[in-house]
Amino acid sequence: MSDTQTNKTWGGRFTESTDAFVAAFTASVDFDRRMYRQDIAGSIAHARMLARVGVLSEADCTAIVSGLETIRAEIESGTFEWSVALEDVHMNIEARLTARIGDAGKRLHTGRSRNDQVATDVRLYLRDAIDAIFIELRRLLAGLATQAETEAATIMPGFTHLQVAQPVTFGHHLLAWFEMLKRDYERLLDCRKRVNIMPLGAAALAGTSYPLDRVYSAQLLGFSAPAANSLDAVSDRDFALEFTAAAAILMTHLSRMSEELVLWSSAQFDFIDLPDRFCTGSSIMPQKKNPDVPELVRGKTGRVNGHLIALLTLMKSQPLAYNKDNQEDKEPLFDTVDTVLGCLRAFADMVPALRAKRGNMLESARRGFATATDLADYLVRKGVPFRDAHEIVGKAVRLGVESGRDLAEMTLADLQQFSPLIEQDVFAVLSLQGSVAARDVLGGTAPNRVREAAAAARNWLAAAELP
Ligand code: ARG
């Protein structure tokens, strides 16, 4: 069949060939051929089920299964010829099957439509993609837990409004990232449950008159159940929406992490060293070492957010059941999968290789009056109401700003001008180590709590449900 002839798969009622441009415009094979493995798996399960219920002979079933396996090998070895005239992955494979095995190939589509076929393929594809994402996400989570343990006592400034707020430990910061990604893990796990429902057997929209055993085909394909309603099964793509929403949140987290890595690797912060292999240089400025990987991850977040909006808009006005609009679900979905996988892989490789510049982090925490709250709390313990303590410390900070000294660098006499209750023991409170050690509460930044939390994180990961 040449690429300009009427499509023989459905051409019976047509009197003229499809316009060449329209054929190319409506075809999806250029992008949906990526689902060839899922399409073949779905067809093999469908054929086996048809044979089991007696709709297909065993001989036809055997011919179909081995024909499809040969086609898979052809595709993988690059000898398969894809044709735009055959529209999509489904008809390309079916036409090739019929060319190879004759009439048995034409019987495969019994009790099935491309509508339930494509919905099945997309779900199988996405299930595989989520499983691949879990591998990279787990690698990243493990790297964060290990780094957090190593940096449990590393002091850095904690920020609010990007102004120095209170000292924290770097391990604590890394575990904040861990928590963000742990929720992404759980979101994807939950999403996967709704992905893993089988549309096959819904046929075009109403079900089919053949006595299909849908529970059996679901079992063969590893689906948890057949879809309960045929109209819904062929029409909704909310599982793809849900995945893309979870992916957009995950990317938002990676983007926030990226932003911090970019800031921290600047000369102004100089908190971390990103190994050279994750950076690139400038063609004009010889001194440059640019944090390209986190920058790119931050940038790629935009495209995933865009895909989410594209899919939401794709669905919003569709009447039941299948509409050709749904063909537009694939490119945003595929690109979301590629983007998330690539970004996670880069991060999983990069995080264990990050080196904290501990001295610089500590030095930075010494500037910015990070222990001002500790001084206020000290006065509260001596009976001063918190609001008054806040005022007293505010004045001490003003002296510090004017004289270019941190609170810990002032003399006892300096500090006593602001309150006679301040005594020699204040210096333990004003030390950064004392400040973080004091935050010894569940979820707090004290090094022993961070070590505990890192161990808990690792245990969670070891026990976390796998798809
Ligand atoms: N290529 C189509 C898609 O991606 C397959 C289903 C086509 N069904 C139809 N009735 N035209 O959605």
Coordinates of C-alpha atoms and ligand atoms in Angstrom, one line a residue:
M1 CA 0.0 0.0 0.0
S2 CA 1.4 3.4 -0.9
D3 CA 1.2 6.3 1.4
T4 CA -1.5 8.1 -0.7
Q5 CA -4.1 5.4 -1.1
T6 CA -7.4 5.2 0.8
N7 CA -6.8 3.4 4.1
K8 CA -8.0 -0.1 3.5
T9 CA -8.5 -0.8 7.2
W10 CA -11.7 1.4 7.3
G11 CA -12.0 2.5 3.6
G12 CA -15.1 0.3 2.7
R13 CA -17.6 3.2 2.8
F14 CA -15.4 5.8 1.2
T15 CA -15.5 6.8 -2.4
E16 CA -12.3 8.9 -2.6
S17 CA -8.9 8.7 -1.1
T18 CA -8.0 10.7 2.0
D19 CA -6.5 14.0 1.0
A20 CA -2.7 13.5 1.4
F21 CA -2.4 16.4 3.7
V22 CA -5.3 15.3 5.8
A23 CA -3.8 11.8 6.0
A24 CA -0.6 13.2 7.4
F25 CA -2.4 15.7 9.6
T26 CA -4.6 13.1 11.3
A27 CA -1.8 10.4 11.6
S28 CA -0.2 9.7 14.9
V29 CA 2.2 7.0 14.0
D30 CA 5.2 9.3 14.2
F31 CA 4.7 9.6 17.9
D32 CA 2.5 6.7 19.0
R33 CA 4.8 4.1 17.6
R34 CA 6.7 4.5 20.8
M35 CA 3.9 2.3 22.4
Y36 CA 4.6 -0.6 20.1
R37 CA 5.5 -3.0 22.9
Q38 CA 2.4 -2.2 24.8
D39 CA 0.3 -2.5 21.7
I40 CA 1.7 -5.9 20.9
A41 CA 1.3 -7.1 24.5
G42 CA -2.4 -5.9 24.5
S43 CA -3.0 -7.7 21.2
I44 CA -1.5 -10.9 22.5
A45 CA -3.6 -10.8 25.6
H46 CA -6.7 -10.1 23.6
A47 CA -6.0 -13.0 21.2
R48 CA -5.4 -15.4 24.1
M49 CA -8.6 -14.3 25.7
L50 CA -10.6 -14.7 22.5
A51 CA -9.2 -18.2 22.1
R52 CA -10.0 -19.1 25.7
V53 CA -13.7 -18.1 25.2
G54 CA -13.9 -19.9 21.9
V55 CA -14.2 -16.8 19.6
L56 CA -10.8 -17.5 18.0
S57 CA -9.4 -21.0 17.1
E58 CA -6.2 -22.1 18.9
A59 CA -4.5 -22.3 15.5
D60 CA -5.3 -18.6 14.7
C61 CA -4.3 -17.6 18.2
T62 CA -0.9 -19.3 17.9
A63 CA -0.4 -17.7 14.5
I64 CA -1.3 -14.3 15.8
V65 CA 1.0 -14.6 18.9
S66 CA 4.0 -15.7 17.0
G67 CA 3.3 -13.2 14.2
L68 CA 3.2 -10.4 16.7
E69 CA 6.4 -11.6 18.4
T70 CA 8.1 -11.5 15.0
I71 CA 6.8 -8.0 14.4
R72 CA 8.2 -6.9 17.7
A73 CA 11.6 -8.3 16.7
E74 CA 11.3 -6.5 13.4
I75 CA 10.5 -3.2 15.1
E76 CA 13.4 -3.6 17.5
S77 CA 15.9 -4.5 14.8
G78 CA 14.8 -1.5 12.8
T79 CA 13.5 -3.4 9.8
F80 CA 9.8 -2.6 10.3
E81 CA 8.5 -0.1 7.8
W82 CA 6.1 2.4 9.4
S83 CA 3.5 3.9 7.1
V84 CA 1.8 7.2 7.7
A85 CA -1.1 6.1 5.5
L86 CA -1.8 3.4 8.1
E87 CA -2.3 6.3 10.6
D88 CA -1.2 4.9 13.9
V89 CA 0.8 2.2 15.7
H90 CA -2.3 0.0 15.9
M91 CA -3.1 -0.2 12.2
N92 CA 0.6 -0.4 11.2
I93 CA 1.1 -3.5 13.4
E94 CA -2.2 -5.1 12.4
A95 CA -1.6 -4.5 8.7
R96 CA 1.8 -6.1 9.0
L97 CA 0.4 -9.0 10.9
T98 CA -2.2 -9.7 8.2
A99 CA 0.5 -9.4 5.5
R100 CA 2.5 -12.0 7.4
I101 CA -0.2 -14.5 8.5
G102 CA -3.2 -13.8 6.3
D103 CA -6.8 -14.2 7.6
A104 CA -5.9 -15.0 11.2
G105 CA -4.5 -11.5 11.3
K106 CA -7.8 -10.0 10.2
R107 CA -9.6 -11.8 13.1
L108 CA -7.5 -10.2 15.8
H109 CA -9.7 -7.1 15.9
T110 CA -12.8 -9.1 16.8
G111 CA -14.6 -7.6 19.8
R112 CA -12.1 -4.7 20.0
S113 CA -11.9 -1.2 18.7
R114 CA -9.0 1.2 18.4
N115 CA -10.7 3.2 21.1
D116 CA -10.3 0.6 23.8
Q117 CA -7.0 -0.5 22.3
V118 CA -5.4 2.9 22.5
A119 CA -6.7 3.6 26.0
T120 CA -5.2 0.3 27.0
D121 CA -1.9 1.0 25.3
V122 CA -1.5 4.4 27.0
R123 CA -2.3 3.0 30.4
L124 CA 0.3 0.1 29.9
Y125 CA 2.8 2.6 28.7
L126 CA 2.3 5.0 31.6
R127 CA 2.4 2.1 34.1
D128 CA 5.9 1.1 32.7
A129 CA 7.0 4.7 32.7
I130 CA 5.9 5.2 36.4
D131 CA 7.9 2.1 37.3
A132 CA 11.0 3.5 35.6
I133 CA 10.5 6.8 37.4
F134 CA 10.4 5.0 40.7
I135 CA 13.8 3.5 40.1
E136 CA 15.4 7.0 39.7
L137 CA 13.3 8.6 42.4
R138 CA 14.4 5.9 44.9
R139 CA 18.0 6.5 43.9
L140 CA 17.7 10.2 44.6
L141 CA 15.9 9.6 47.9
A142 CA 18.6 7.2 49.0
G143 CA 21.3 9.8 48.1
L144 CA 19.6 12.5 50.1
A145 CA 19.3 10.3 53.2
T146 CA 23.0 9.4 53.0
Q147 CA 24.1 13.0 52.5
A148 CA 21.8 14.1 55.3
E149 CA 23.5 11.6 57.7
T150 CA 27.0 12.9 56.7
E151 CA 25.9 16.5 57.1
A152 CA 23.8 16.0 60.2
A153 CA 26.0 18.4 62.3
T154 CA 27.0 20.8 59.5
I155 CA 25.8 24.3 60.4
M156 CA 24.4 26.6 57.8
P157 CA 22.2 29.7 58.0
G158 CA 18.5 28.9 57.6
F159 CA 16.6 31.4 55.7
T160 CA 13.1 33.0 55.5
H161 CA 12.5 35.7 52.9
L162 CA 16.1 34.7 51.8
Q163 CA 17.3 36.6 54.8
V164 CA 19.3 34.8 57.5
A165 CA 16.8 33.5 60.1
Q166 CA 18.2 30.9 62.4
P167 CA 21.0 28.4 62.1
V168 CA 20.0 25.0 60.8
T169 CA 22.0 21.9 59.9
F170 CA 22.7 21.1 56.2
G171 CA 21.4 17.6 56.9
H172 CA 18.1 19.0 58.1
H173 CA 17.8 21.0 54.9
L174 CA 18.5 17.9 52.8
L175 CA 15.9 16.0 54.7
A176 CA 13.3 18.7 53.9
W177 CA 14.0 17.9 50.3
F178 CA 13.6 14.2 51.2
E179 CA 10.1 14.9 52.6
M180 CA 9.0 16.8 49.5
L181 CA 10.1 14.0 47.3
K182 CA 8.6 11.3 49.5
R183 CA 5.2 12.9 49.1
D184 CA 5.8 12.8 45.3
Y185 CA 6.6 9.1 45.6
E186 CA 3.4 8.5 47.4
R187 CA 1.4 10.6 44.9
L188 CA 2.8 8.5 42.0
L189 CA 2.1 5.3 43.8
D190 CA -1.5 6.3 44.3
C191 CA -1.8 7.5 40.8
R192 CA -0.5 4.2 39.5
K193 CA -3.5 2.4 41.1
R194 CA -5.9 4.4 38.9
V195 CA -3.6 4.0 35.8
N196 CA -3.7 0.2 36.3
I197 CA -7.3 -0.4 35.2
M198 CA -8.0 -2.1 31.9
P199 CA -10.2 -0.4 29.2
L200 CA -9.9 -3.5 26.8
G201 CA -13.4 -5.0 26.1
A202 CA -15.1 -1.6 26.1
A203 CA -14.7 -1.8 22.3
A204 CA -15.8 1.4 20.5
L205 CA -17.9 2.7 23.4
A206 CA -20.7 0.3 24.3
G207 CA -18.9 -3.0 25.0
T208 CA -19.2 -5.9 22.6
S209 CA -21.6 -8.7 21.8
Y210 CA -18.8 -11.3 22.0
P211 CA -18.5 -13.2 25.3
L212 CA -15.2 -11.7 26.3
D213 CA -13.5 -12.7 29.6
R214 CA -12.2 -9.3 30.6
V215 CA -11.0 -10.5 33.9
Y216 CA -8.8 -12.9 32.2
S217 CA -7.3 -10.4 29.8
A218 CA -6.7 -8.0 32.7
Q219 CA -4.9 -10.8 34.5
L220 CA -2.7 -11.5 31.5
L221 CA -1.7 -7.8 31.3
G222 CA -1.2 -7.3 35.0
F223 CA -4.1 -4.9 35.3
S224 CA -5.8 -4.9 38.7
A225 CA -9.3 -4.9 37.2
P226 CA -11.2 -4.2 34.0
A227 CA -12.8 -0.8 33.7
A228 CA -16.4 -0.9 35.0
N229 CA -18.0 1.3 32.4
S230 CA -17.3 1.1 28.7
L231 CA -18.1 4.7 27.9
D232 CA -15.8 6.0 30.6
A233 CA -13.1 3.4 29.7
V234 CA -12.6 4.8 26.1
S235 CA -13.1 8.4 26.9
D236 CA -11.4 9.6 30.1
R237 CA -7.7 10.4 30.3
D238 CA -7.9 11.6 33.9
F239 CA -5.2 9.0 34.8
A240 CA -2.8 10.9 32.5
L241 CA -3.9 14.2 34.0
E242 CA -3.3 12.8 37.4
F243 CA 0.2 11.6 36.5
T244 CA 1.1 14.9 34.8
A245 CA -0.2 16.8 37.9
A246 CA 2.0 14.6 40.1
A247 CA 4.8 15.1 37.7
A248 CA 4.4 18.9 37.8
I249 CA 4.5 18.9 41.6
L250 CA 7.6 16.7 41.5
M251 CA 9.2 19.1 39.0
T252 CA 8.3 22.0 41.1
H253 CA 10.2 20.4 43.9
L254 CA 13.2 19.7 41.7
S255 CA 13.0 23.3 40.5
R256 CA 13.1 24.6 44.1
M257 CA 16.1 22.4 44.9
S258 CA 17.7 23.5 41.7
E259 CA 17.3 27.2 42.6
E260 CA 19.1 26.6 45.9
L261 CA 21.9 24.6 44.3
V262 CA 22.4 27.5 41.8
L263 CA 22.4 30.1 44.6
W264 CA 24.7 28.0 46.8
S265 CA 27.2 27.3 44.1
S266 CA 27.6 31.1 43.3
A267 CA 30.6 33.0 44.6
Q268 CA 28.3 35.0 46.8
F269 CA 27.1 32.0 48.8
D270 CA 29.8 29.5 48.0
F271 CA 28.2 26.8 50.2
I272 CA 28.7 23.8 47.9
D273 CA 30.9 22.5 45.3
L274 CA 29.1 21.0 42.3
P275 CA 31.5 18.6 40.6
D276 CA 32.8 19.7 37.2
R277 CA 31.0 16.9 35.4
F278 CA 27.7 18.5 36.2
C279 CA 28.7 22.0 35.1
T280 CA 29.8 23.6 31.9
G281 CA 32.0 26.6 31.0
S282 CA 31.5 29.8 29.1
S283 CA 32.8 30.3 25.6
I284 CA 33.8 33.9 26.4
M285 CA 34.5 34.1 30.1
P286 CA 37.3 31.7 31.1
Q287 CA 36.6 31.8 34.8
K288 CA 33.0 30.5 34.5
K289 CA 31.7 27.2 35.9
N290 CA 28.0 27.3 35.3
P291 CA 25.5 25.0 37.2
D292 CA 23.8 24.0 34.0
V293 CA 22.2 20.8 35.3
P294 CA 20.1 22.5 38.1
E295 CA 19.4 25.5 35.8
L296 CA 18.1 23.2 33.1
V297 CA 16.0 21.2 35.5
R298 CA 14.5 24.5 36.8
G299 CA 13.8 25.5 33.2
K300 CA 12.2 22.1 32.3
T301 CA 9.7 22.5 35.0
G302 CA 7.9 25.0 32.7
R303 CA 7.3 22.5 30.0
V304 CA 5.8 19.9 32.4
N305 CA 3.5 22.6 33.8
G306 CA 2.6 23.4 30.2
H307 CA 1.8 19.8 29.5
L308 CA -0.6 19.7 32.5
I309 CA -2.5 22.7 31.2
A310 CA -2.5 21.1 27.7
L311 CA -4.1 17.9 29.0
L312 CA -6.6 19.6 31.2
T313 CA -7.7 21.8 28.3
L314 CA -7.8 18.7 26.0
M315 CA -10.3 17.0 28.2
K316 CA -12.5 19.9 29.4
S317 CA -15.2 20.0 26.8
Q318 CA -15.2 16.5 25.4
P319 CA -18.6 14.8 25.2
L320 CA -18.6 11.1 26.0
A321 CA -17.2 8.9 24.6
Y322 CA -14.0 8.7 22.5
N323 CA -13.1 11.8 20.4
K324 CA -10.1 12.1 18.1
D325 CA -9.0 15.0 20.4
N326 CA -7.6 12.3 22.7
Q327 CA -4.9 11.5 20.1
E328 CA -3.4 14.7 21.4
D329 CA -2.8 13.2 24.9
K330 CA 0.3 11.4 23.8
E331 CA 2.9 14.0 23.1
P332 CA 2.4 15.9 26.3
L333 CA 2.4 12.7 28.3
F334 CA 5.5 11.3 26.6
D335 CA 7.4 14.5 27.0
T336 CA 6.4 14.6 30.7
V337 CA 7.7 11.1 31.2
D338 CA 11.0 11.9 29.4
T339 CA 11.5 15.1 31.2
V340 CA 10.8 13.7 34.7
L341 CA 13.0 10.7 34.0
G342 CA 15.9 12.8 32.7
C343 CA 15.7 15.3 35.6
L344 CA 15.5 12.6 38.2
R345 CA 18.4 10.8 36.7
A346 CA 20.6 13.9 36.7
F347 CA 19.6 14.7 40.3
A348 CA 20.2 11.1 41.5
D349 CA 23.7 11.2 40.0
M350 CA 24.5 14.7 41.3
V351 CA 23.2 14.7 44.9
P352 CA 25.7 12.1 46.2
A353 CA 28.5 14.0 44.5
L354 CA 27.7 17.4 46.1
R355 CA 30.3 18.6 48.5
A356 CA 29.3 20.9 51.3
K357 CA 31.8 23.7 52.0
R358 CA 31.3 23.5 55.7
G359 CA 33.6 26.3 56.7
N360 CA 31.8 28.8 54.4
M361 CA 28.4 27.6 55.6
L362 CA 29.4 28.2 59.2
E363 CA 31.0 31.5 58.5
S364 CA 27.8 32.6 56.7
A365 CA 25.7 31.6 59.7
R366 CA 27.9 33.8 61.9
R367 CA 26.8 36.8 59.9
G368 CA 23.2 37.9 60.0
F369 CA 22.4 37.5 63.7
A370 CA 21.1 34.0 63.3
T371 CA 21.1 33.5 67.1
A372 CA 18.9 36.5 67.9
T373 CA 15.9 34.3 68.7
D374 CA 18.1 32.2 71.0
L375 CA 19.0 35.4 73.0
A376 CA 15.3 36.3 73.3
D377 CA 14.5 32.7 74.4
Y378 CA 17.3 33.1 77.0
L379 CA 15.7 36.2 78.4
V380 CA 12.3 34.5 78.5
R381 CA 13.8 31.7 80.6
K382 CA 14.9 34.4 83.0
G383 CA 11.3 35.7 83.3
V384 CA 11.1 38.4 80.7
P385 CA 7.9 38.3 78.6
F386 CA 8.6 37.3 75.0
R387 CA 7.5 40.7 73.5
D388 CA 9.9 42.6 75.8
A389 CA 12.7 40.1 75.1
H390 CA 12.1 40.7 71.4
E391 CA 12.5 44.4 71.9
I392 CA 15.7 44.1 74.0
V393 CA 17.3 41.8 71.4
G394 CA 16.3 44.1 68.6
K395 CA 18.3 46.9 70.2
A396 CA 21.3 44.6 70.7
V397 CA 21.1 43.7 67.0
R398 CA 21.0 47.4 66.1
L399 CA 24.3 47.8 68.0
G400 CA 25.7 44.8 66.2
V401 CA 24.7 46.3 62.8
E402 CA 26.2 49.7 63.7
S403 CA 29.5 48.2 65.1
G404 CA 29.8 45.3 62.5
R405 CA 29.7 42.6 65.1
D406 CA 27.6 39.5 65.7
L407 CA 25.9 39.0 69.1
A408 CA 28.4 36.4 70.0
E409 CA 31.2 38.8 69.3
M410 CA 30.0 41.4 71.8
T411 CA 31.4 41.6 75.4
L412 CA 29.2 40.8 78.4
A413 CA 29.3 44.4 79.3
D414 CA 28.0 45.4 75.8
L415 CA 25.1 42.9 76.2
Q416 CA 24.3 43.9 79.7
Q417 CA 23.5 47.5 78.6
F418 CA 20.3 45.9 77.2
S419 CA 19.4 43.8 80.1
P420 CA 21.0 43.2 83.5
L421 CA 19.6 39.6 83.4
I422 CA 22.2 38.7 80.8
E423 CA 25.1 36.8 82.4
Q424 CA 28.2 34.9 81.3
D425 CA 26.2 31.8 80.4
V426 CA 24.7 33.7 77.5
F427 CA 27.6 32.8 75.3
A428 CA 26.7 29.2 75.2
V429 CA 23.3 30.2 73.9
L430 CA 24.7 32.6 71.3
S431 CA 27.0 29.9 69.8
L432 CA 25.7 28.3 66.6
Q433 CA 26.3 24.8 68.0
G434 CA 24.3 25.7 71.1
S435 CA 21.5 27.1 69.0
V436 CA 21.0 24.1 66.8
A437 CA 21.5 21.6 69.6
A438 CA 18.7 23.4 71.5
R439 CA 16.2 22.6 68.7
D440 CA 16.0 19.1 70.1
V441 CA 12.3 18.5 69.3
L442 CA 10.8 16.0 66.9
G443 CA 11.2 17.4 63.4
G444 CA 13.8 19.9 64.7
T445 CA 17.3 20.7 63.4
A446 CA 19.4 19.4 66.4
P447 CA 22.1 17.1 65.0
N448 CA 20.9 14.1 67.0
R449 CA 17.4 14.6 65.7
V450 CA 18.7 14.9 62.2
R451 CA 20.6 11.6 62.5
E452 CA 17.4 10.0 63.8
A453 CA 15.4 11.5 61.0
A454 CA 17.9 10.3 58.4
A455 CA 17.7 6.8 59.8
A456 CA 13.9 7.0 59.7
A457 CA 14.1 8.2 56.1
R458 CA 16.2 5.3 55.1
N459 CA 13.9 2.9 56.9
W460 CA 10.9 4.4 55.2
L461 CA 12.6 3.9 51.8
A462 CA 13.5 0.3 52.5
A463 CA 10.0 -0.5 53.5
A464 CA 8.2 1.8 51.0
E465 CA 5.7 0.0 48.8
L466 CA 7.0 -0.8 45.4
P467 CA 4.8 -0.8 42.3
Ligands
ARG1 N1 -4.6 7.2 17.0 C1 -5.8 7.2 17.7 C2 -5.5 7.9 19.1 O1 -4.5 8.1 19.4 C3 -6.3 5.8 17.9 C4 -7.7 5.7 18.1 C5 -8.5 6.1 16.9 N2 -9.8 5.8 17.0 C6 -10.7 6.2 16.1 N3 -11.9 5.9 16.2 N4 -10.3 7.1 15.1 O2 -6.4 8.2 19.8

